[in-house]
Amino acid sequence: MPDSHAIASSDASRAVAVVLATTETSGLRCPGGTLLDRLTGQLATLPVRGVHVVARSGDIIHAPGGTHMIGTEGSRGLADDLRRIAKVARSSVGPVLVVAGDLVAHTEALAMLVKHPARDTGALVSEGGEEDGSPGPARPPVRTDGRYVVAAGTSFHDAGEAGGTFRGALQVGVPDLAGFADTAETLAELAETGTFGPMDGGEVPGLLLTGLVRSGVQVRAARLGRLHADRMTGQAEADVAVSRLAEVDEGEARLDAAVKTGDGFFATYAVSSWSRYLVRPMARFGLTPNAVTGISVGFAALAAIWFSVGTRAGLIAGAVLLYLSFVLDCLDGQLARYTRSFSPLGAWLDATFDRVKEYAVYLGLALGYAAGLDVAGGGPDGIWALAVSAMILQMLRHMIDFSYAGARADASRVGAAWARAAGSLADPAGAGRRPESERRAAFAGADAGRAPGAAEGEAGAPAAGAGGGPVAAGSGWTGAGAGRAGPLARADAGDGAGPGTGNAIVRLSRTMEKASLTRWFKKIIVLPIGERMALIAVTAALFNARVTFVALLTWGGIAALYILFGRAGRSLSR
């Protein structure tokens, strides 16, 4: 007899899909049937344990026999669609995938959501240059902060200065399901009152994404890169979209996605530019990310030993080994993303051994210099004080980073909880009748600890929505005031706010992101781990340990001040 606990665990790790076949475009023809047939067939190849197809009442739906169909449900309109999704969310023990029935996408694109080891909340997004297509009802606008969606819009809601589009597939992780169901039901109530105007069922995925973001839920931005995912508006477009899928090698696209975006300058150009070619061979040989982490630690230990020799040859050998250790440090993450084998243990090992390796290298450098070998220009005078100071500085920097990240996470949880608590107090329809100026003020600011209407941004600036974007005029969802539909600010909304909000530090930071040169300057000045490893290797190989530690303390001190003032400025802007 099968173990019931094992069955429950398996179910909890697999998603339930809700396919919205509520538009005529779901029935467009493609090889093998309709777009809906194609989509449900793709879901049958993924870890999806069941599929709900929501169609308009009276529609006849056919699906491939391999798909585990839970049922086809007749729906009467937008509000009914949302309530049916809420019902699925409340009953599911695993993640819920909501996908438009007229979506033409690579299977690998859908796998970015349902096969992600975290089984978290995420949305398929395309950003500038990734795919053709301007924002519209089938491509709602979104803005990301690098990792998360911080603003999303619909034909009714403004996403502010959006830099990308949502591509019709959204997964909600188990921890967010209850709030997601509440959001869907609230949106259904507003839809019934006509708040959203002539919005139809085709906009349900985008409307749900907007609701999640404005409720304070962290939505991972699953970027398409070279992959395609687009909703269809006509037969000719569908024919072209299906044929375009063959133009992309899904394996290569998966490898591209394994290389971390937003890395430092050194990691991007001196490591990831070639290390990606080692990922697939490592996967074929069965190497695990944790094994690669262990090999990286071994190379760092050898580097420390060679540094401790104190000779010029030893310093050069140590520098080369340190570089290779860092390459492997990047590769373990790339391999984890490629094989989708993330784990809390792996993340902990990676973060812990990064510190261990760095401090071991400091120890080796100090030992070699203290030996006083003439060839390295060494001697014991003050080298240990420099080494300890460099260690303490790095500890302080990490303390600033981790404490700030923890504070942001706490603020996000508090903001989302407050949004749910505030949600039971007011009538959304009544709030929607307030004057436009009051409705804007009701949702001003990106401060998660500030009640809607508590404060404005800078004078004359538009009020910020929960995702940081300005509130759309006439917005019912945004105009629900202190009612249950009121979108609360995300804890990180200040980072993604529109260009007219935030203090001088936040506005300067946002301006610097727009130009490549200043964007790289921002990444380099904080002395990320890649730049630190490069600085250690170069100064040790060409000079000696004293120069290395002085360089680390100088650059590291500037970086610490930059980070401290930047964090303080962003915190004050919330």
Coordinates of C-alpha atoms in Angstrom, one line a residue:
M1 CA 0.0 0.0 0.0
P2 CA 1.5 3.4 -0.9
D3 CA 2.6 5.7 1.8
S4 CA 0.0 8.5 2.2
H5 CA 2.6 10.9 3.4
A6 CA 4.8 10.3 0.3
I7 CA 1.7 10.8 -2.0
A8 CA 0.9 14.1 -0.2
S9 CA 4.5 15.2 -0.5
S10 CA 4.5 14.4 -4.2
D11 CA 1.3 16.3 -4.7
A12 CA 2.6 19.3 -2.8
S13 CA 5.6 19.6 -5.1
R14 CA 3.5 19.5 -8.3
A15 CA 1.4 22.3 -9.6
V16 CA -2.3 22.4 -10.5
A17 CA -2.9 24.3 -13.8
V18 CA -5.8 26.6 -14.5
V19 CA -6.0 27.2 -18.3
L20 CA -8.2 30.1 -19.2
A21 CA -9.8 29.2 -22.5
T22 CA -12.3 32.1 -22.2
T23 CA -11.4 33.8 -25.5
E24 CA -12.0 32.7 -29.1
T25 CA -8.3 32.8 -29.7
S26 CA -7.8 29.6 -27.6
G27 CA -9.4 27.7 -30.5
L28 CA -7.1 29.0 -33.2
R29 CA -5.7 26.2 -35.3
C30 CA -2.1 24.9 -35.1
P31 CA -0.4 21.6 -36.0
G32 CA -2.1 18.8 -34.1
G33 CA -5.3 20.7 -33.2
T34 CA -5.9 24.0 -31.5
L35 CA -3.8 26.3 -29.4
L36 CA -5.6 24.9 -26.3
D37 CA -4.8 21.4 -27.4
R38 CA -1.2 22.3 -27.8
L39 CA -0.9 24.0 -24.4
T40 CA -2.6 21.1 -22.5
G41 CA -0.3 18.7 -24.3
Q42 CA 2.7 20.7 -23.1
L43 CA 1.4 20.6 -19.5
A44 CA 1.2 16.8 -19.7
T45 CA 5.0 16.7 -20.2
L46 CA 5.6 18.9 -17.1
P47 CA 5.2 18.1 -13.3
V48 CA 1.6 19.2 -13.4
R49 CA -0.8 16.9 -11.5
G50 CA -4.0 18.2 -13.0
V51 CA -5.5 20.8 -15.3
H52 CA -8.7 22.9 -14.9
V53 CA -9.9 24.4 -18.2
V54 CA -12.1 27.4 -17.7
A55 CA -14.2 28.2 -20.7
R56 CA -17.3 30.2 -21.4
S57 CA -20.5 28.2 -20.7
G58 CA -21.6 26.2 -23.7
D59 CA -18.0 25.9 -25.1
I60 CA -16.9 22.4 -26.1
I61 CA -13.3 21.6 -25.0
H62 CA -11.2 18.8 -26.3
A63 CA -7.9 18.0 -24.7
P64 CA -5.2 15.4 -25.4
G65 CA -5.7 12.1 -23.7
G66 CA -2.3 12.4 -22.0
T67 CA -3.4 15.4 -20.0
H68 CA -4.7 14.8 -16.5
M69 CA -7.9 16.8 -16.9
I70 CA -9.6 17.7 -13.7
G71 CA -12.5 19.2 -15.5
T72 CA -13.8 21.8 -17.8
E73 CA -15.8 24.5 -16.1
G74 CA -18.3 26.9 -17.7
S75 CA -17.8 30.5 -16.8
R76 CA -20.2 33.4 -17.3
G77 CA -17.7 36.3 -17.3
L78 CA -14.7 38.0 -15.7
A79 CA -15.9 37.8 -12.1
D80 CA -16.8 34.2 -12.5
D81 CA -13.4 33.4 -14.0
L82 CA -11.7 35.0 -10.9
R83 CA -13.9 33.1 -8.4
R84 CA -13.2 29.8 -10.1
I85 CA -9.5 30.5 -9.8
A86 CA -9.9 31.4 -6.2
K87 CA -11.7 28.1 -5.6
V88 CA -8.8 26.1 -7.1
A89 CA -6.3 28.1 -5.0
R90 CA -8.1 27.4 -1.8
S91 CA -8.3 23.6 -2.4
S92 CA -4.8 23.1 -3.8
V93 CA -2.0 21.5 -1.8
G94 CA 0.6 22.5 -4.4
P95 CA 1.4 25.5 -6.5
V96 CA -1.2 26.9 -8.8
L97 CA -0.3 27.7 -12.4
V98 CA -2.6 30.2 -14.2
V99 CA -2.0 30.3 -17.9
A100 CA -3.9 31.9 -20.9
G101 CA -5.3 29.3 -23.3
D102 CA -4.1 31.2 -26.3
L103 CA -0.5 31.2 -25.2
V104 CA 2.1 30.0 -27.7
A105 CA 5.3 29.2 -25.7
H106 CA 8.3 27.0 -25.6
T107 CA 7.8 24.2 -23.1
E108 CA 11.1 25.3 -21.5
A109 CA 9.4 28.7 -20.8
L110 CA 6.6 27.0 -18.8
A111 CA 9.2 24.8 -17.1
M112 CA 10.9 28.0 -15.7
L113 CA 7.8 28.3 -13.5
V114 CA 6.7 24.7 -12.7
K115 CA 10.1 23.1 -12.5
H116 CA 11.8 25.7 -10.4
P117 CA 13.0 24.0 -7.2
A118 CA 11.5 26.7 -5.0
R119 CA 8.0 26.1 -6.4
D120 CA 7.5 29.7 -5.7
T121 CA 5.4 32.6 -7.0
G122 CA 6.6 33.8 -10.4
A123 CA 5.6 35.2 -13.7
L124 CA 6.9 34.9 -17.2
V125 CA 8.2 38.3 -18.3
S126 CA 10.0 39.7 -21.3
E127 CA 12.1 42.8 -21.0
G128 CA 13.6 45.2 -23.5
G129 CA 15.0 43.4 -26.5
E130 CA 14.0 39.9 -25.4
E131 CA 11.0 39.6 -27.7
D132 CA 9.1 41.7 -30.1
G133 CA 5.8 43.2 -29.1
S134 CA 4.7 46.3 -27.4
P135 CA 2.5 46.4 -24.2
G136 CA -1.2 45.8 -24.8
P137 CA -4.1 43.8 -23.4
A138 CA -2.3 40.5 -24.4
R139 CA 1.0 41.8 -23.1
P140 CA 0.4 43.7 -19.9
P141 CA 3.3 46.1 -18.8
V142 CA 5.5 45.2 -15.9
R143 CA 8.6 46.6 -14.2
T144 CA 11.1 44.6 -12.3
D145 CA 13.9 45.4 -9.9
G146 CA 16.2 42.7 -11.2
R147 CA 14.7 39.7 -9.4
Y148 CA 11.1 40.5 -8.7
V149 CA 8.1 42.2 -10.4
V150 CA 7.6 45.5 -8.6
A151 CA 4.9 46.9 -10.7
A152 CA 2.3 45.4 -13.1
G153 CA -0.5 46.9 -15.1
T154 CA -3.6 46.1 -17.2
S155 CA -5.7 48.1 -19.6
F156 CA -7.0 49.8 -16.4
H157 CA -4.0 49.9 -14.1
D158 CA -0.8 51.9 -14.7
A159 CA 2.5 50.2 -14.1
G160 CA 4.5 53.4 -14.2
E161 CA 7.8 53.4 -16.1
A162 CA 7.5 49.8 -17.3
G163 CA 10.4 48.2 -19.0
G164 CA 8.9 44.8 -20.0
T165 CA 5.7 42.8 -20.5
F166 CA 3.9 39.9 -18.8
R167 CA 3.6 36.9 -21.1
G168 CA 0.5 35.1 -19.9
A169 CA 1.7 32.5 -17.4
L170 CA 1.7 33.0 -13.6
Q171 CA 2.5 30.5 -10.9
V172 CA 1.5 31.0 -7.2
G173 CA 3.5 29.2 -4.5
V174 CA 1.8 27.4 -1.6
P175 CA 2.6 30.1 1.0
D176 CA 0.9 32.7 -1.1
L177 CA -2.2 30.7 -2.1
A178 CA -4.5 32.0 0.7
G179 CA -3.7 35.6 -0.1
F180 CA -4.0 34.9 -3.8
A181 CA -7.5 33.5 -3.3
D182 CA -8.5 36.6 -1.3
T183 CA -7.1 38.8 -4.1
A184 CA -9.0 36.9 -6.8
E185 CA -12.3 37.2 -4.9
T186 CA -11.7 40.9 -4.2
L187 CA -11.1 41.5 -7.9
A188 CA -14.2 39.5 -8.7
E189 CA -16.3 41.8 -6.5
L190 CA -14.8 44.9 -8.2
A191 CA -15.4 43.4 -11.6
E192 CA -19.0 42.8 -10.8
T193 CA -19.5 46.5 -9.9
G194 CA -18.1 47.5 -13.3
T195 CA -15.0 49.1 -11.7
F196 CA -12.7 47.9 -14.4
G197 CA -14.9 49.0 -17.3
P198 CA -15.0 46.9 -20.4
M199 CA -12.2 44.5 -19.3
D200 CA -12.8 40.9 -20.6
G201 CA -11.7 37.5 -19.6
G202 CA -8.5 37.7 -21.7
E203 CA -7.0 40.0 -19.1
V204 CA -7.5 37.7 -16.1
P205 CA -3.8 36.6 -15.9
G206 CA -2.5 40.2 -16.0
L207 CA -5.2 41.4 -13.5
L208 CA -4.2 38.6 -11.1
L209 CA -0.5 39.5 -11.4
T210 CA -1.3 43.2 -10.7
G211 CA -3.3 42.2 -7.7
L212 CA -0.5 40.0 -6.3
V213 CA 2.1 42.7 -6.7
R214 CA -0.1 45.4 -5.2
S215 CA -0.9 43.1 -2.2
G216 CA 2.8 42.9 -1.3
V217 CA 3.5 39.4 -2.6
Q218 CA 7.0 38.8 -4.0
V219 CA 6.6 37.6 -7.6
R220 CA 9.8 36.2 -9.1
A221 CA 10.5 37.6 -12.6
A222 CA 11.0 34.5 -14.8
R223 CA 12.7 36.1 -17.8
L224 CA 12.3 34.5 -21.2
G225 CA 15.6 35.5 -22.6
R226 CA 15.7 33.9 -26.1
L227 CA 12.6 31.8 -25.4
H228 CA 9.2 32.7 -26.9
A229 CA 5.9 33.1 -25.1
D230 CA 3.2 35.2 -26.5
R231 CA -0.6 35.4 -26.6
M232 CA -2.3 35.3 -29.9
T233 CA -4.8 37.7 -31.4
G234 CA -5.4 36.0 -34.8
Q235 CA -4.8 33.0 -36.9
A236 CA -2.0 34.6 -39.0
E237 CA -0.2 35.6 -35.9
A238 CA -0.6 32.1 -34.4
D239 CA 0.8 30.5 -37.6
V240 CA 3.9 32.7 -37.4
A241 CA 4.4 32.2 -33.6
V242 CA 4.3 28.4 -33.8
S243 CA 6.8 28.4 -36.7
R244 CA 9.1 30.7 -34.8
L245 CA 9.4 28.2 -31.9
A246 CA 11.7 26.0 -34.0
E247 CA 14.1 28.9 -34.5
V248 CA 15.3 28.6 -30.9
D249 CA 17.3 25.8 -29.4
E250 CA 15.6 25.3 -26.0
G251 CA 18.7 23.6 -24.6
E252 CA 20.9 26.6 -25.5
A253 CA 18.3 29.0 -24.1
R254 CA 18.3 27.0 -20.8
L255 CA 22.0 27.3 -20.7
D256 CA 21.8 31.1 -21.2
A257 CA 19.3 31.3 -18.3
A258 CA 21.7 29.4 -16.1
V259 CA 24.2 32.3 -16.3
K260 CA 23.3 34.8 -13.6
T261 CA 22.2 38.2 -14.8
G262 CA 23.1 41.3 -12.9
D263 CA 26.5 40.0 -11.8
G264 CA 29.5 42.1 -11.2
F265 CA 31.8 43.3 -14.0
F266 CA 34.6 40.8 -13.4
A267 CA 32.2 37.9 -13.0
T268 CA 30.4 38.8 -16.2
Y269 CA 33.3 39.4 -18.5
A270 CA 36.2 37.4 -17.0
V271 CA 34.3 34.3 -15.8
S272 CA 30.8 33.8 -17.1
S273 CA 31.8 34.7 -20.7
W274 CA 33.5 31.2 -20.9
S275 CA 32.5 29.2 -17.8
R276 CA 29.0 28.5 -19.3
Y277 CA 30.6 26.0 -21.7
L278 CA 31.6 23.8 -18.8
V279 CA 28.1 23.6 -17.4
R280 CA 26.7 20.9 -19.7
P281 CA 29.8 18.7 -19.5
M282 CA 29.6 18.9 -15.7
A283 CA 25.9 17.9 -15.8
R284 CA 26.6 15.0 -18.1
F285 CA 29.3 13.7 -15.7
G286 CA 26.9 13.9 -12.8
L287 CA 28.6 16.5 -10.8
T288 CA 26.3 18.2 -8.3
P289 CA 26.5 21.9 -7.4
N290 CA 27.6 21.0 -3.9
A291 CA 30.4 18.9 -5.3
V292 CA 31.6 21.9 -7.4
T293 CA 31.4 24.1 -4.3
G294 CA 33.7 21.5 -2.5
I295 CA 36.2 21.6 -5.4
S296 CA 36.2 25.4 -5.2
V297 CA 37.0 25.3 -1.5
G298 CA 39.9 22.9 -2.3
F299 CA 41.3 25.3 -4.9
A300 CA 41.0 28.2 -2.4
A301 CA 42.8 26.1 0.2
L302 CA 45.7 25.4 -2.3
A303 CA 45.8 29.2 -3.1
A304 CA 46.2 30.0 0.6
I305 CA 49.0 27.4 1.0
W306 CA 50.9 28.9 -2.0
F307 CA 50.3 32.4 -0.7
S308 CA 51.8 31.3 2.6
V309 CA 55.0 30.3 0.9
G310 CA 55.8 34.0 0.4
T311 CA 57.9 33.7 -2.7
R312 CA 57.1 35.4 -6.0
A313 CA 56.3 32.1 -7.7
G314 CA 54.1 31.1 -4.7
L315 CA 52.2 34.4 -4.9
I316 CA 51.6 33.9 -8.7
A317 CA 50.5 30.3 -8.2
G318 CA 48.2 31.4 -5.4
A319 CA 46.7 34.1 -7.6
V320 CA 46.0 31.6 -10.5
L321 CA 44.4 29.1 -8.0
L322 CA 42.3 31.8 -6.5
Y323 CA 41.0 32.8 -9.9
L324 CA 40.1 29.2 -10.7
S325 CA 38.4 28.9 -7.3
F326 CA 36.2 31.8 -8.1
V327 CA 35.4 30.4 -11.5
L328 CA 34.2 27.2 -9.8
D329 CA 32.3 29.4 -7.3
C330 CA 30.3 30.8 -10.2
L331 CA 30.0 27.4 -11.9
D332 CA 28.2 25.8 -8.9
G333 CA 25.4 28.4 -9.2
Q334 CA 25.3 28.0 -13.0
L335 CA 25.1 24.2 -12.6
A336 CA 22.3 24.5 -10.0
R337 CA 20.3 26.8 -12.3
Y338 CA 20.8 24.5 -15.3
T339 CA 19.9 21.3 -13.5
R340 CA 17.3 23.1 -11.3
S341 CA 18.8 21.5 -8.2
F342 CA 18.7 24.4 -5.8
S343 CA 18.6 23.5 -2.1
P344 CA 18.7 25.4 1.2
L345 CA 21.8 23.3 2.1
G346 CA 23.5 24.3 -1.2
A347 CA 22.8 28.0 -0.7
W348 CA 24.1 27.9 2.9
L349 CA 27.2 26.0 1.9
D350 CA 27.9 28.5 -0.9
A351 CA 27.5 31.6 1.3
T352 CA 29.4 30.1 4.2
F353 CA 32.4 28.8 2.1
D354 CA 32.7 32.1 0.3
R355 CA 33.6 33.7 3.6
V356 CA 35.8 30.7 4.7
K357 CA 37.8 30.8 1.4
E358 CA 38.3 34.5 1.5
Y359 CA 39.5 34.5 5.1
A360 CA 41.8 31.5 4.5
V361 CA 43.4 33.5 1.7
Y362 CA 43.9 36.4 4.0
L363 CA 45.6 34.1 6.5
G364 CA 47.9 32.6 3.8
L365 CA 48.9 36.0 2.6
A366 CA 49.7 37.2 6.1
L367 CA 51.7 34.1 6.9
G368 CA 53.8 34.4 3.7
Y369 CA 54.4 38.1 4.2
A370 CA 55.3 37.7 7.9
A371 CA 58.1 35.2 6.9
G372 CA 60.0 38.3 5.6
L373 CA 61.3 36.8 2.5
D374 CA 63.3 39.4 0.5
V375 CA 61.9 38.3 -2.8
A376 CA 58.4 39.2 -1.8
G377 CA 59.5 42.4 0.1
G378 CA 57.8 41.1 3.2
G379 CA 58.2 41.4 7.0
P380 CA 56.1 41.0 10.1
D381 CA 55.6 44.7 10.7
G382 CA 51.9 45.3 11.1
I383 CA 50.8 42.7 8.6
W384 CA 48.5 40.9 11.1
A385 CA 46.8 44.1 12.0
L386 CA 46.1 44.8 8.3
A387 CA 44.8 41.2 7.8
V388 CA 42.5 41.3 10.8
S389 CA 41.2 44.8 9.8
A390 CA 40.4 43.5 6.3
M391 CA 38.5 40.6 7.9
I392 CA 36.5 42.9 10.2
L393 CA 35.7 45.2 7.4
Q394 CA 34.3 42.4 5.3
M395 CA 32.3 41.1 8.3
L396 CA 30.8 44.6 8.8
R397 CA 29.9 44.8 5.1
H398 CA 28.1 41.5 5.2
M399 CA 26.3 42.5 8.4
I400 CA 25.0 45.6 6.6
D401 CA 23.8 43.6 3.6
F402 CA 22.2 40.8 5.6
S403 CA 20.5 43.1 8.1
Y404 CA 19.1 45.3 5.3
A405 CA 17.8 42.2 3.4
G406 CA 16.2 40.9 6.6
A407 CA 14.6 44.3 7.3
R408 CA 13.2 44.4 3.7
A409 CA 11.8 40.9 4.1
D410 CA 10.2 41.7 7.4
A411 CA 8.7 44.9 6.0
S412 CA 7.2 43.0 3.1
R413 CA 5.6 40.4 5.4
V414 CA 4.2 43.2 7.6
G415 CA 2.9 45.1 4.6
A416 CA 1.2 42.1 3.1
A417 CA -0.4 41.2 6.4
W418 CA -1.6 44.7 7.0
A419 CA -3.1 44.8 3.5
R420 CA -5.1 41.6 4.3
A421 CA -6.2 43.0 7.7
A422 CA -7.2 46.3 6.2
G423 CA -9.1 44.5 3.5
S424 CA -12.1 43.5 5.6
L425 CA -12.9 47.1 6.8
A426 CA -14.4 49.0 3.8
D427 CA -16.7 48.7 0.8
P428 CA -14.6 48.9 -2.4
A429 CA -17.5 50.3 -4.4
G430 CA -18.2 53.1 -1.9
A431 CA -14.5 54.0 -1.9
G432 CA -14.5 54.1 -5.6
R433 CA -16.9 57.0 -5.5
R434 CA -14.4 59.2 -3.7
P435 CA -13.0 62.2 -5.6
E436 CA -10.0 61.4 -7.7
S437 CA -7.6 63.4 -5.6
E438 CA -8.6 61.5 -2.5
R439 CA -8.3 58.2 -4.3
R440 CA -4.8 59.0 -5.4
A441 CA -3.8 60.1 -1.9
A442 CA -5.3 56.9 -0.4
F443 CA -2.6 54.8 -2.1
A444 CA 0.3 57.2 -2.1
G445 CA 3.8 56.3 -1.2
A446 CA 6.0 53.2 -1.4
D447 CA 6.3 52.8 2.4
A448 CA 5.0 49.5 3.5
G449 CA 4.5 50.8 7.0
R450 CA 2.4 53.7 5.8
A451 CA -1.4 53.4 5.6
P452 CA -3.0 54.4 2.3
G453 CA -3.5 58.1 2.2
A454 CA -1.0 58.8 4.9
A455 CA 1.5 60.7 2.8
E456 CA 2.4 61.8 -0.7
G457 CA 5.6 61.4 -2.6
E458 CA 7.5 64.6 -3.4
A459 CA 5.3 67.6 -4.1
G460 CA 3.5 67.5 -7.4
A461 CA 4.4 63.9 -8.0
P462 CA 1.8 61.3 -8.8
A463 CA 0.8 59.0 -6.0
A464 CA 2.5 55.7 -6.2
G465 CA 0.7 52.4 -6.5
A466 CA 1.6 49.4 -4.6
G467 CA 4.2 48.4 -7.2
G468 CA 5.7 51.9 -7.0
G469 CA 4.0 53.2 -10.2
P470 CA 1.7 56.1 -10.4
V471 CA -2.0 55.4 -9.9
A472 CA -4.0 55.4 -13.0
A473 CA -6.7 58.0 -13.2
G474 CA -10.2 56.6 -12.7
S475 CA -8.7 53.4 -11.2
G476 CA -11.1 51.3 -9.2
W477 CA -8.6 48.8 -7.9
T478 CA -6.3 51.7 -6.9
G479 CA -9.2 53.9 -6.0
A480 CA -10.6 51.5 -3.5
G481 CA -9.1 53.6 -0.8
A482 CA -8.8 52.0 2.7
G483 CA -11.1 49.2 1.6
R484 CA -10.1 45.6 1.2
A485 CA -9.1 46.2 -2.4
G486 CA -6.6 48.9 -1.4
P487 CA -3.1 48.0 -2.8
L488 CA -0.4 48.3 -0.1
A489 CA 3.1 49.2 -0.9
R490 CA 5.7 46.5 -1.3
A491 CA 8.6 46.8 1.1
D492 CA 10.9 47.3 -1.9
A493 CA 8.6 49.5 -3.9
G494 CA 10.9 52.5 -3.3
D495 CA 13.5 50.8 -5.5
G496 CA 11.1 50.4 -8.4
A497 CA 9.1 53.6 -8.0
G498 CA 8.3 55.9 -10.8
P499 CA 10.9 58.5 -11.8
G500 CA 9.1 61.3 -9.8
T501 CA 9.2 59.6 -6.4
G502 CA 11.8 59.0 -3.8
N503 CA 14.5 61.2 -2.3
A504 CA 17.6 62.5 -4.0
I505 CA 19.6 59.3 -3.3
V506 CA 16.9 57.1 -4.8
R507 CA 16.4 59.3 -7.8
L508 CA 20.2 59.5 -8.5
S509 CA 20.5 55.7 -8.2
R510 CA 17.6 55.3 -10.7
T511 CA 19.2 57.7 -13.1
M512 CA 22.5 55.9 -12.9
E513 CA 20.8 52.6 -13.9
K514 CA 19.8 54.1 -17.3
A515 CA 23.3 54.4 -18.7
S516 CA 25.6 51.4 -19.1
L517 CA 28.8 53.2 -17.8
T518 CA 27.2 54.4 -14.6
R519 CA 25.4 51.1 -14.1
W520 CA 28.7 49.3 -14.2
F521 CA 30.2 51.9 -11.9
K522 CA 27.5 51.2 -9.4
K523 CA 28.3 47.5 -9.5
I524 CA 32.1 47.9 -9.3
I525 CA 32.3 50.5 -6.6
V526 CA 30.6 48.2 -4.0
L527 CA 33.5 45.7 -4.5
P528 CA 31.5 42.5 -5.0
I529 CA 33.2 39.2 -4.5
G530 CA 34.4 38.9 -8.1
E531 CA 36.2 42.3 -7.9
R532 CA 37.6 41.3 -4.5
M533 CA 39.1 38.1 -5.8
A534 CA 40.5 39.9 -8.8
L535 CA 42.0 42.6 -6.6
I536 CA 43.6 40.1 -4.3
A537 CA 45.0 38.0 -7.2
V538 CA 46.4 40.9 -9.1
T539 CA 48.0 42.8 -6.2
A540 CA 49.4 39.7 -4.7
A541 CA 50.9 38.4 -7.9
L542 CA 52.4 41.8 -8.9
F543 CA 53.3 43.3 -5.5
N544 CA 52.9 41.7 -2.0
A545 CA 50.4 41.0 0.8
R546 CA 50.8 44.5 2.3
V547 CA 49.7 46.2 -0.9
T548 CA 46.8 43.7 -1.1
F549 CA 45.5 44.5 2.3
V550 CA 45.9 48.2 1.9
A551 CA 44.0 48.0 -1.4
L552 CA 41.2 45.9 0.2
L553 CA 40.9 48.3 3.2
T554 CA 40.8 51.4 0.9
W555 CA 38.4 50.2 -1.7
G556 CA 36.4 48.2 0.9
G557 CA 36.0 51.2 3.1
I558 CA 34.7 53.3 0.2
A559 CA 32.3 50.5 -0.7
A560 CA 31.1 50.2 2.9
L561 CA 30.3 53.9 3.1
Y562 CA 28.6 53.9 -0.3
I563 CA 26.4 50.9 0.7
L564 CA 25.6 52.4 4.1
F565 CA 24.5 55.7 2.8
G566 CA 22.6 54.1 -0.1
R567 CA 20.7 51.7 2.3
A568 CA 20.0 54.6 4.6
G569 CA 18.7 56.8 1.7
R570 CA 16.5 54.1 0.4
S571 CA 15.1 53.3 3.9
L572 CA 14.2 57.0 4.4
S573 CA 12.4 57.1 1.1
R574 CA 10.0 54.4 2.1

